[in-house]
XYZ file of C-alpha atoms in Angstrom:
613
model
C 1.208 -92.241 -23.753
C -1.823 -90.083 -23.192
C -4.700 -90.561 -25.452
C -6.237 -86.746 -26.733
C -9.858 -86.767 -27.643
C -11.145 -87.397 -30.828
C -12.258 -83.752 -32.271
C -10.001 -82.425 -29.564
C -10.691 -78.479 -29.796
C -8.166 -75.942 -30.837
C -7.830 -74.126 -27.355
C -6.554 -77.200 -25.840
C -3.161 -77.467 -27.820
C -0.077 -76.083 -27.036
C 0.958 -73.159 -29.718
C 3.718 -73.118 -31.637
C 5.061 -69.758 -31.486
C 7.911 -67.342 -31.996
C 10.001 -66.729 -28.677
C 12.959 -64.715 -27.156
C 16.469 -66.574 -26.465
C 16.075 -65.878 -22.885
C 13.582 -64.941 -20.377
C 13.277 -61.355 -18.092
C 15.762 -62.882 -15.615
C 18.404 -64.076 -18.235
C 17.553 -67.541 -18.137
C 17.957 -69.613 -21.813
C 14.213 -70.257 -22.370
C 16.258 -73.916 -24.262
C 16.612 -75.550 -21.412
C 19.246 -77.543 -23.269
C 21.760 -76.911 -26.160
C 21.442 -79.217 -29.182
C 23.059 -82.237 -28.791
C 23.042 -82.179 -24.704
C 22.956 -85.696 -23.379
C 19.870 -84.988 -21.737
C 18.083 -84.704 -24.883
C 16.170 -87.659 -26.375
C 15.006 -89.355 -23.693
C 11.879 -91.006 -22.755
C 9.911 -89.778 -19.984
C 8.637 -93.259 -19.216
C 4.904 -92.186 -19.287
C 3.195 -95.175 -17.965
C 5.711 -97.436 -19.075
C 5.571 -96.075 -22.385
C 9.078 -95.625 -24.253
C 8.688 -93.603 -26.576
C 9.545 -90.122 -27.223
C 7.368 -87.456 -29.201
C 8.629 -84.976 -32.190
C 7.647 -82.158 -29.859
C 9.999 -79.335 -31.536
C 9.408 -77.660 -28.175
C 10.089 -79.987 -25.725
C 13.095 -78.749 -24.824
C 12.087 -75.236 -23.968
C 10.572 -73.790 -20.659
C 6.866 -73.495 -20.702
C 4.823 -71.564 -17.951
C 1.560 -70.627 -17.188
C -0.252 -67.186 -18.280
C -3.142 -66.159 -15.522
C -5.747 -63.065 -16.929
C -7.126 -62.068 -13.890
C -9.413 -59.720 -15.411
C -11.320 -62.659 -17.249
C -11.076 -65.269 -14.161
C -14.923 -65.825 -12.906
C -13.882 -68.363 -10.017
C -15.488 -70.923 -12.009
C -13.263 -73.072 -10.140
C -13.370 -75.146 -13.687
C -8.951 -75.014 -13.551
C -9.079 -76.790 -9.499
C -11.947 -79.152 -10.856
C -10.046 -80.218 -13.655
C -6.602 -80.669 -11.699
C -8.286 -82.806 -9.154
C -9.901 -85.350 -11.780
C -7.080 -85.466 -13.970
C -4.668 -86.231 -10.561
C -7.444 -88.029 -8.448
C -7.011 -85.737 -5.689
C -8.907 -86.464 -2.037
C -11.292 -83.655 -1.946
C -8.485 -82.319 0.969
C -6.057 -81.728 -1.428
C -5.760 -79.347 -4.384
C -2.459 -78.945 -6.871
C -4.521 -75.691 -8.340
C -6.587 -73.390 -5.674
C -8.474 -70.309 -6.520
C -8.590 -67.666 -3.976
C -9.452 -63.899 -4.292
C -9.178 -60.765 -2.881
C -11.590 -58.083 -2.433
C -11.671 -54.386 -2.222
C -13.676 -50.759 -2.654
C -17.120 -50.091 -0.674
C -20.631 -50.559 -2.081
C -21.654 -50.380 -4.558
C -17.962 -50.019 -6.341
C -16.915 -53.632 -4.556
C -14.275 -55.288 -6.638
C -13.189 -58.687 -6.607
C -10.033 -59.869 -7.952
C -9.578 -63.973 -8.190
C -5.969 -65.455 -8.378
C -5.683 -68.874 -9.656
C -2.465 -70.844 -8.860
C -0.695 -73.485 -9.088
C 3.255 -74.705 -9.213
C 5.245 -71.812 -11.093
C 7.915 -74.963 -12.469
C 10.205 -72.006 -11.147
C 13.988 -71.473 -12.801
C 15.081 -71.486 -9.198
C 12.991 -74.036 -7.689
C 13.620 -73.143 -3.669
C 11.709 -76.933 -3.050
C 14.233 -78.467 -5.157
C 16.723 -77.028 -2.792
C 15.496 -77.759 0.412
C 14.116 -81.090 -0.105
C 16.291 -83.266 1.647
C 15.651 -86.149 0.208
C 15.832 -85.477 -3.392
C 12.414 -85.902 -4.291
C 12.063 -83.281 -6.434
C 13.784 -82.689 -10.234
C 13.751 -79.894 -12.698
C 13.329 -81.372 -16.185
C 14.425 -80.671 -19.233
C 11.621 -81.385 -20.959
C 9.316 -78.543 -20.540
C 11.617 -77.093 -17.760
C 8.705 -79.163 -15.417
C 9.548 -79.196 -11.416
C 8.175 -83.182 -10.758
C 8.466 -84.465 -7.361
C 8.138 -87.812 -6.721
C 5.876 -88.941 -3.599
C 7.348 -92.149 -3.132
C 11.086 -90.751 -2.326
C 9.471 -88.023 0.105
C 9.014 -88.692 3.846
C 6.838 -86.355 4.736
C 8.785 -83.165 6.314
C 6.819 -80.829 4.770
C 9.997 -78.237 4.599
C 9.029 -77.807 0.491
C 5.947 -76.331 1.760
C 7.563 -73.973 4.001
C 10.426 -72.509 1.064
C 7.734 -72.499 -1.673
C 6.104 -69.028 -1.898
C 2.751 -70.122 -3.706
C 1.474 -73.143 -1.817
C 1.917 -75.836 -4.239
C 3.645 -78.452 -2.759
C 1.183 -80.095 -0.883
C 1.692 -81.961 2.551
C -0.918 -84.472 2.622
C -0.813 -85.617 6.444
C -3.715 -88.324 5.920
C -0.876 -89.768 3.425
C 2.383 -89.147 4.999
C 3.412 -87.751 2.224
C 3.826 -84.447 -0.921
C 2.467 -83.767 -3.696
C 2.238 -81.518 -6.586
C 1.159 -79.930 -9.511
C 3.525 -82.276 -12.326
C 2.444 -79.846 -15.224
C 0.361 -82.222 -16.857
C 3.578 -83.583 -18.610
C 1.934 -86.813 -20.423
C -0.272 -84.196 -21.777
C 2.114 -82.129 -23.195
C 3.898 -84.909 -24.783
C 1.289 -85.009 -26.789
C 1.084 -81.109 -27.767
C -1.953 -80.734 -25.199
C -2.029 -77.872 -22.683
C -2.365 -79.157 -18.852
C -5.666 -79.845 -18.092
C -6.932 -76.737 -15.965
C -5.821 -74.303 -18.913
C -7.839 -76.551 -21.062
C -10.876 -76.688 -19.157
C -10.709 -72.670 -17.736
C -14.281 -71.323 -19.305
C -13.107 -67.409 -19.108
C -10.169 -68.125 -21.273
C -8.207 -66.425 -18.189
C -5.942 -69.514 -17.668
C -3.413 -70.214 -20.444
C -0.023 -72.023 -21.075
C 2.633 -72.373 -23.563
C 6.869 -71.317 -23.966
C 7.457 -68.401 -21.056
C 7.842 -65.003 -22.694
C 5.249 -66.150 -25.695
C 1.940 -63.700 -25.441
C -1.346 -65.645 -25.891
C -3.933 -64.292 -28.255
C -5.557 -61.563 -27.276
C -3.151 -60.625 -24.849
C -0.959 -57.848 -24.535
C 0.890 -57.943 -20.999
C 3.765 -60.963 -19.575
C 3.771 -59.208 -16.017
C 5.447 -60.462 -12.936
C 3.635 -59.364 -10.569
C -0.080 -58.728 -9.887
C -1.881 -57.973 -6.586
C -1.126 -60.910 -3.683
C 1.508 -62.587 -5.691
C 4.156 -62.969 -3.795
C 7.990 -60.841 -5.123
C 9.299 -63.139 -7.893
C 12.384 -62.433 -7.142
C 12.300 -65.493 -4.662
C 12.336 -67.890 -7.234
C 11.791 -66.140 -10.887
C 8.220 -68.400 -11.214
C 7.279 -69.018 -14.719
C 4.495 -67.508 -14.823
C 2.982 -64.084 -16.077
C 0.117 -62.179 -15.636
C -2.485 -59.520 -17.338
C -4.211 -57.414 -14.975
C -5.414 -53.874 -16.407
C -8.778 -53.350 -14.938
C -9.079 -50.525 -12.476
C -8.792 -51.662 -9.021
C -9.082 -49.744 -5.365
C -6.297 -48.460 -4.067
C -6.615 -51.114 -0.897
C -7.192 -54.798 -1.412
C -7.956 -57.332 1.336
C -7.930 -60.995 1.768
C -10.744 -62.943 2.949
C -8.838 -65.960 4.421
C -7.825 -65.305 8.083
C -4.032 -63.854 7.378
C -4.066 -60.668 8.799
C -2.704 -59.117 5.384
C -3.842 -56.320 3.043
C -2.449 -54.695 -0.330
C -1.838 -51.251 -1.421
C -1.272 -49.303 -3.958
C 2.234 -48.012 -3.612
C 1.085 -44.288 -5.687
C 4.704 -43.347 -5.373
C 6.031 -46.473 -6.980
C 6.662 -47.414 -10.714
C 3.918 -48.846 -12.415
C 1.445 -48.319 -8.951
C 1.979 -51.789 -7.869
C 0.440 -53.032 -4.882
C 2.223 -53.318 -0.970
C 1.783 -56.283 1.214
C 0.581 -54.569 4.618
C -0.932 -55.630 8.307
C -4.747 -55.364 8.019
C -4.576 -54.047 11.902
C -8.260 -55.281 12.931
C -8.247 -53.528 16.490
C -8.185 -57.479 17.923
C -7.726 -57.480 21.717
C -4.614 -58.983 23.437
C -5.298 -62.732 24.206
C -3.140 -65.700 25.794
C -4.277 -68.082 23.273
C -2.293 -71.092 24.778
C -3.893 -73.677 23.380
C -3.467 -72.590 19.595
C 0.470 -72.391 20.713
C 0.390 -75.853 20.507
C 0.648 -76.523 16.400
C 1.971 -79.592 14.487
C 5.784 -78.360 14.623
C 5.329 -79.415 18.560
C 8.106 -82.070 18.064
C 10.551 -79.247 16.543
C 9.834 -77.061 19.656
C 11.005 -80.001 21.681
C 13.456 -81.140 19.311
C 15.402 -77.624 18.947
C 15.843 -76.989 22.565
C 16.798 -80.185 23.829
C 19.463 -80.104 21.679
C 20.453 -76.630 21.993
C 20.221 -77.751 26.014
C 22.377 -80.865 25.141
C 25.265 -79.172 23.582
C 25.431 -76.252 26.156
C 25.705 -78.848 28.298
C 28.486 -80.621 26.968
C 30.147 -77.890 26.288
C 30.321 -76.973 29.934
C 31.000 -80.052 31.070
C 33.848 -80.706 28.653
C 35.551 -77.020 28.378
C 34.825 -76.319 32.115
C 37.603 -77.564 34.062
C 40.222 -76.344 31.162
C 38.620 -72.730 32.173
C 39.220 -73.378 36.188
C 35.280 -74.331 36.856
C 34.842 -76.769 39.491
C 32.300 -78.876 38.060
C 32.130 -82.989 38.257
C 34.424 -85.043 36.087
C 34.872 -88.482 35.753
C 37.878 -88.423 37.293
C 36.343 -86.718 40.135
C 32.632 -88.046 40.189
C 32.884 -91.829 38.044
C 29.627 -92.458 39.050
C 28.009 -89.093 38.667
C 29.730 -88.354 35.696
C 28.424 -90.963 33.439
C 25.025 -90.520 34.704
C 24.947 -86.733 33.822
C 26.640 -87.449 29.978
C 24.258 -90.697 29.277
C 21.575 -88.582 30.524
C 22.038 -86.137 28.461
C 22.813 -88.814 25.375
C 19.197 -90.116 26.453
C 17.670 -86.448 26.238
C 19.007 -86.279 22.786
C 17.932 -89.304 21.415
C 14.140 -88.397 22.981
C 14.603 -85.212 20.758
C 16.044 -87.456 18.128
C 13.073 -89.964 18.042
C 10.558 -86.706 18.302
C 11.775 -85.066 15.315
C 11.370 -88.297 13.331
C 7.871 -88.671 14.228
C 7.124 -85.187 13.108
C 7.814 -86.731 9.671
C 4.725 -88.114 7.258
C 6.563 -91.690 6.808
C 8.977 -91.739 9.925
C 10.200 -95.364 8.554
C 12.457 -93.407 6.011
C 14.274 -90.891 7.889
C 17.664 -92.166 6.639
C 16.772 -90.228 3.104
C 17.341 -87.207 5.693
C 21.176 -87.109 4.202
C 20.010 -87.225 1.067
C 20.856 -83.317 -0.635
C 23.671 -82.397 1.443
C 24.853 -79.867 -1.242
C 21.829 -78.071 -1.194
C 19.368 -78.790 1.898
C 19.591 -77.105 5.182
C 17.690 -79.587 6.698
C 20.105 -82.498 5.394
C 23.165 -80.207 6.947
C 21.247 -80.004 10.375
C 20.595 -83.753 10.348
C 23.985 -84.215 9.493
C 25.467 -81.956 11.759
C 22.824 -83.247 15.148
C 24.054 -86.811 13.799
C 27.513 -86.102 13.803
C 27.016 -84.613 17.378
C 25.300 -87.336 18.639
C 27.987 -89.907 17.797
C 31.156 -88.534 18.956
C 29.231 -87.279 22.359
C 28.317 -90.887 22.654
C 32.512 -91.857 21.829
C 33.511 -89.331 24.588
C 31.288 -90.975 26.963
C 32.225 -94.201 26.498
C 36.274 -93.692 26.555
C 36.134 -90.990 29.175
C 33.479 -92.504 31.727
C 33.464 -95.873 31.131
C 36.950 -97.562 31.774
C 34.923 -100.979 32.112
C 34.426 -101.196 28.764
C 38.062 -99.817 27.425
C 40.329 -100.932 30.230
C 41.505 -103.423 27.594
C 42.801 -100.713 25.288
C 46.087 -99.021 26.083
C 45.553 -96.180 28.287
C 47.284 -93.588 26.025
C 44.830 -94.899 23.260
C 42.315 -94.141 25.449
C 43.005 -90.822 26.413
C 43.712 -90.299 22.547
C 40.413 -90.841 21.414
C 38.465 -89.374 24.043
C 40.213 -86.081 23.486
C 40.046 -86.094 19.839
C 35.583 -87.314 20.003
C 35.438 -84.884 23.009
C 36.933 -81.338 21.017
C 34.879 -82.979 17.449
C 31.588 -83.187 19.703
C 31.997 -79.450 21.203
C 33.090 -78.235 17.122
C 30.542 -80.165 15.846
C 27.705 -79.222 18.203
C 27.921 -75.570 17.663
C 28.036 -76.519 14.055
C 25.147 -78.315 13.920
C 23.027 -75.574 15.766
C 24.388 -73.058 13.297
C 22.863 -75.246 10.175
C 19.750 -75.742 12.720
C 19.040 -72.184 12.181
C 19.439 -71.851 8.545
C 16.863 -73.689 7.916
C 14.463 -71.106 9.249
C 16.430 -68.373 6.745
C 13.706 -68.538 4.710
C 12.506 -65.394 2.183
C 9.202 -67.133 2.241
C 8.268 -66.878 5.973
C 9.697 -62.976 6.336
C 9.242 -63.932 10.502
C 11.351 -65.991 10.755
C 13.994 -64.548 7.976
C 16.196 -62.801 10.861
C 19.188 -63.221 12.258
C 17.627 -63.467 15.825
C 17.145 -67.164 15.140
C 20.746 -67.781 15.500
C 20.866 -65.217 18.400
C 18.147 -67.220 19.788
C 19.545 -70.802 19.219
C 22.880 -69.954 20.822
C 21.241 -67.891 23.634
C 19.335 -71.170 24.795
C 22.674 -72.975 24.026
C 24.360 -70.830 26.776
C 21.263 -69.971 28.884
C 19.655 -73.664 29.200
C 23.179 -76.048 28.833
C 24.238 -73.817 31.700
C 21.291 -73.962 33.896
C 21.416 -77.782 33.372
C 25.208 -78.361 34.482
C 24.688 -75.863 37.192
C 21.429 -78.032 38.899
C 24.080 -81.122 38.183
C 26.721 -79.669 40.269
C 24.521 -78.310 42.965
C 22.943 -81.847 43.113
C 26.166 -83.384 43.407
C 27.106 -80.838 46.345
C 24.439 -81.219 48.076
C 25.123 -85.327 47.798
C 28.819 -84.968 49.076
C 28.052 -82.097 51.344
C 30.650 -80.265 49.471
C 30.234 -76.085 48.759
C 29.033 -75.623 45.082
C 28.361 -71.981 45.435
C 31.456 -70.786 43.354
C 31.093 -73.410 40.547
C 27.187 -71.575 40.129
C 28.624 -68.007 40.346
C 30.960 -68.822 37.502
C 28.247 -70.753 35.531
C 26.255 -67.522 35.726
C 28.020 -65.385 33.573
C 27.149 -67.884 30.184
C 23.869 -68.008 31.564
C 23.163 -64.339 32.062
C 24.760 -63.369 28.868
C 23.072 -66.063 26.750
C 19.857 -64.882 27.847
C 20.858 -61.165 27.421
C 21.849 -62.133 23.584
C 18.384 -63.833 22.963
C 16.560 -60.775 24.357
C 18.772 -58.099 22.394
C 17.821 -61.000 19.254
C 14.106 -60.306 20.052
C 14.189 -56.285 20.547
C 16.039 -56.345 17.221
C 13.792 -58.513 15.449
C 10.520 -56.880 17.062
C 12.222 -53.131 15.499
C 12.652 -54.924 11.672
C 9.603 -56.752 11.483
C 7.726 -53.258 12.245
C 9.867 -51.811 9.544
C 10.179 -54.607 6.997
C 6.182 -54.831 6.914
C 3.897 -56.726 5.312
C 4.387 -60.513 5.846
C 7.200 -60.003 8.325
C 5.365 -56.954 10.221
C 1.646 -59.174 10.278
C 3.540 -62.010 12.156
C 4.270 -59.429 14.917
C 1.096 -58.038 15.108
C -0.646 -61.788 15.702
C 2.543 -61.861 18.556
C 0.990 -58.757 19.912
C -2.538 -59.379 19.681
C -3.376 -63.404 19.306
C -0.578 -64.045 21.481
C 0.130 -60.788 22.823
C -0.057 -61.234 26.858
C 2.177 -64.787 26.257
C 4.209 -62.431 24.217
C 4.252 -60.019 26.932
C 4.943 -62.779 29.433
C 8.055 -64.288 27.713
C 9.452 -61.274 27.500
C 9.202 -60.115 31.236
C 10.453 -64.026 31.882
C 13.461 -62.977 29.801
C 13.947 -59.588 31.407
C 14.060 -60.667 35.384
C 15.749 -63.798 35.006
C 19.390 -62.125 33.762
C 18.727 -60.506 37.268
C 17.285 -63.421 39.024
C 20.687 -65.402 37.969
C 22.910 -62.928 38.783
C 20.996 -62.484 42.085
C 21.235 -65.695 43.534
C 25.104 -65.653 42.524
C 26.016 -62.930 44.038
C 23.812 -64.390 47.434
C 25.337 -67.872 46.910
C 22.871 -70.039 49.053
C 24.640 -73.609 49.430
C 22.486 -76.860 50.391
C 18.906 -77.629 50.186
C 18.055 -73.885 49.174
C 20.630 -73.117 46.925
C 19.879 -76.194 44.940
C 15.978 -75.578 45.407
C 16.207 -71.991 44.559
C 18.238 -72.853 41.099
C 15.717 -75.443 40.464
C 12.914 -72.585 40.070
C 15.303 -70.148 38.136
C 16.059 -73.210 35.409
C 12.266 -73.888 35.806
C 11.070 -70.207 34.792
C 13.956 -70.219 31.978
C 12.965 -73.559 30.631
C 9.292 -72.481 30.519
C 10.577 -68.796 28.859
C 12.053 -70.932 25.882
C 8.775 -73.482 25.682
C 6.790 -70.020 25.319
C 9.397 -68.168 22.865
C 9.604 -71.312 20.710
C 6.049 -71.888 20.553
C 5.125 -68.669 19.562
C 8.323 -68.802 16.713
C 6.178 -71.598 15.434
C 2.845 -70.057 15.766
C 2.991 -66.844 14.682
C 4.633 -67.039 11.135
C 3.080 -65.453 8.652
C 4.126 -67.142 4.637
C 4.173 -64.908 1.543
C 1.711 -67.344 0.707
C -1.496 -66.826 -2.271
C -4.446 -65.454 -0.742
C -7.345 -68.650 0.081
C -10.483 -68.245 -0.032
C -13.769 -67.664 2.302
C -13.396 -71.929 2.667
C -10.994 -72.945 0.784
C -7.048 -72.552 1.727
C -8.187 -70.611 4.741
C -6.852 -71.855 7.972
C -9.530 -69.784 10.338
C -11.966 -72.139 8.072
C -10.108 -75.310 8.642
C -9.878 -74.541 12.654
C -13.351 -73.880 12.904
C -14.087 -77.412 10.788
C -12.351 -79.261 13.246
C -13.909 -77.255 16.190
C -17.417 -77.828 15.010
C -17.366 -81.003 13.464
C -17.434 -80.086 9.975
C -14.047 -81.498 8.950
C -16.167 -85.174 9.808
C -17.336 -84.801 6.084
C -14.218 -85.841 3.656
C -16.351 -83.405 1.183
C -15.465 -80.067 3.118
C -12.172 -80.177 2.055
C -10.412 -80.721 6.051
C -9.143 -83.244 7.710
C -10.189 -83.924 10.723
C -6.485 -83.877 12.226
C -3.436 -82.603 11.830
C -0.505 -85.219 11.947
């Protein structure tokens, strides 16, 4: 058990006070009923068994920020980092500010932050593998390190940056809310140590001394309504009517004067930055995702071709037909997947422990879309094998046979557009406004359609061209799902471009950086994806046959394949997370890509590392 200080100072204990039944959002502030099973238990504090006469450990604490008193001591971020022995990369509490007014009225607002031990904890939700827990003591969010692998999709959900990926360690961590403290009746150790008495903590809804609001909201936080934080603010010192950031999100706040209460707007802080191809910052540590997600939207338009195609009258190779061909076009696509496969389990901190992918099924999109890919994978590999390889099931009744091809061939197709359907929830994310759209599904299917197409068209052009035989009006058919997935990607994008302008803020700013940082790659994609409905429908409506036909499909597939690279790269890039505002240094990521550039991130003391994983 943790060990207070002898003459431990007044400020540093939790008080005891008087508190509502529930909190603003209707959540029971007891996080268990009397008698509940999950009362009386030891937290197992470094081995220790024993459990304190806390009267209040069953109740939901929280954190109270003053911003008017906050200095940026940075006394709350030292104090973390000792108490948790944090690299100086890493920090469970940041600091960052924002700034606003002209000389000599410049006013500077700090926001410290840390986990917000939310009643709806989205990181709870989307971990996959279970690593996190909401307690009932305290009503504490603790994640455990040594369950997570290292996907990092915590730090996308979480509004307020506190899980933290630590790519040097394969792993997350976070903020624990200084439990073994608390067990003791000590506050966590960065209210403790805040000089400015602007960092406080005790039960949610309980006003601190000296303090007269609980607010929600305050300048650059983030809507609660995400995930009802518990945390509350007091901010009553005039302010001007636009606030900036200082980190390198191109994001501003202002007053809405029409609004209750005058609360403050996330908006684009529109710079006047040129236009810029910027390929080489397109390239970002979700590079195995971009590969992963189209190869296996490519794979199961594939299949889906190749297996519903002749039952729709299209003339392309079966295994009846082609049994050499045939099993070299399904295995090759079984290979693509599993290069996707083995790509998307290197993107993770601790690839070793992917299996604890299927661990939260009932809550975690990314456990579905592992599930779903996995499912996929298995019963396209079953069709493959009783369909195009009678050398290894010629032993088996040939009605058997037939049987369970059939049945793994119609469950691959189902479970293939399944699994790109829970693919694309896990980008539904209120946290990253960008990419909270339904033009991700629009987008996932489109490439479905567009690139599985493409692929089994180039298949049965080759094959043609190898038996001399016309493929022509196999291409002209396989057109049609290729021109009309890439028309329902592009209507995706035109309405996604039209409600990020509207939706502003967060989801506007990650249009502008398409426009601007990106904007003639931007530009580019989306003249790719205009001319090639007509370059498809152009060459079907010529229908060359031999060496040209097959070359001049070859550079259509090439153009669309390079299209999706761009369009997925830039998804990735671009994003823009209703995230707390960094820093000039600190939590800024124009700072951390100019550390790297220069050299700086070589000293572990500036806070960088020197690579991403």
């Amino acid at each position: 058990m943790f060990q207070p200080r002898p003459k431990e100072q007044n400020y540093a204990w939790v008080p005891r006070a008087e508190h509502p039944r529930e909190n603003r959002y209707g959540t029971s502030i007891e996080t268990v009923p009397e008698g509940h099973a999950l009362r009386g238990k030891s937290l197992n504090i470094n081995g220790d068994p024993s459990i304190p006469d806390n009267p209040n450990r069953y109740k939901q604490h929280g954190f109270y920020f003053n911003a008017d008193r906050c200095i940026s001591c940075h006394a709350c971020e030292a104090a973390c980092s000792e108490k948790n022995d944090l690299p100086p990369h890493l920090a469970f509490r940041s600091v960052g500010y924002i700034e606003g007014g002209s000389y000599p009225a410049y006013t500077r607002m700090n926001i410290s932050m840390a986990c917000n031990h939310c009643d709806d904890p989205v990181c709870l939700k989307g971990c996959p593998t279970r690593a996190y827990t909401k307690f009932a003591e305290y009503g504490a969010v603790l994640q455990d390190p040594d369950i997570c692998f290292g996907c990092g999709y915590c730090t996308w959900v979480c509004p307020y940056n506190a899980p933290q990926l630590d790519t040097k360690a394969g792993h997350v961590s976070k903020c624990n809310m200084c439990v073994d403290r608390l067990e003791v009746g000590l506050k966590p150790a960065c209210a403790s140590a805040c000089l400015a008495g602007a960092l406080d903590f005790g039960i949610v809804e309980t006003t601190p001394e000296y303090r007269h609001q609980t607010e929600t909201r305050i300048p650059g936080f983030p809507s609660p309504e995400i995930t009802h934080p518990n945390i509350r603010f007091q901010q009553v010192n005039s302010l001007p009517r636009e606030m900036r950031r200082t980190d390198s999100m191109p994001i501003r706040y202002e007053r809405d004067e029409q609004g209750e209460g005058g609360g403050y707007t996330a908006k684009v802080a529109d710079d006047g930055r040129p236009r810029r191809w910027n390929l080489g910052k397109l390239s970002t540590r979700e590079n195995p995702l971009v590969v992963f997600t189209l190869v296996t939207q490519t794979v199961v338009g594939a299949f889906l071709a190749l297996f519903l195609g002749p039952m729709l009258g299209l003339a392309v190779p079966t295994a009846d037909s082609h049994p050499l061909a045939w099993p070299l076009m399904v295995f090759g696509l079984i290979g693509l997947q599993t290069l996707g496969l083995v790509l998307s389990t290197l993107h993770l901190g601790r690839p070793h422990r992917f299996y604890r992918a299927f661990n939260n099924l009932r809550y975690s999109p990314v456990s579905r879309e592992v599930a779903g890919v996995a499912v996929f994978y298995n019963l396209l590999s079953l069709y493959a094998v009783f369909q195009g390889l009678p050398q290894l099931t010629g032993w088996l009744p040939g009605a058997l046979v037939d049987g369970l091809a059939t049945s793994s061939g119609w469950g691959a197709a189902s479970s293939g557009l399944v699994a790109l359907y829970f693919m694309h929830r896990i980008y539904r994310i209120p946290a990253r406004p960008y990419w909270h759209h339904w033009q991700v599904l629009t987008a996932f299917y489109g490439n479905m359609l567009a690139l599985g197409g493409l692929a089994v068209g180039l298949f049965t052009a080759a094959v043609g061209l190898g038996d001399a035989a016309p493929y022509a009006g196999t291409l002209q058919m396989l057109a049609l799902p290729v021109a009309a997935g890439l028309l329902l990607e592009a209507f995706g994008l035109w309405r996604h471009a039209v409600d990020l302008r509207a939706a502003g803020g967060e989801a506007e700013a990650g249009h502008f950086l398409q426009r601007t940082d990106f904007g003639k790659t931007y530009l580019a994609r989306n003249l790719g994806l205009a001319v090639l409905p007509v370059l498809v429908q152009g060459l079907a409506w010529l229908g060359p046959q031999g060496v040209v036909g097959l070359a001049s499909w070859t550079a259509v597939a090439l153009l669309a394949l390079a299209v999706a690279i761009a369009g997925r790269a830039i998804f990735y890039a671009v994003v823009v997370p209703t995230t707390m505002p960094g820093a000039f240094f600190w939590k800024n990521a124009g700072f951390a890509q100019h550390a790297r550039e220069t050299g700086l991130a070589d000293m572990p003391q500036v806070g960088v590392l020197a690579e991403n994983h």
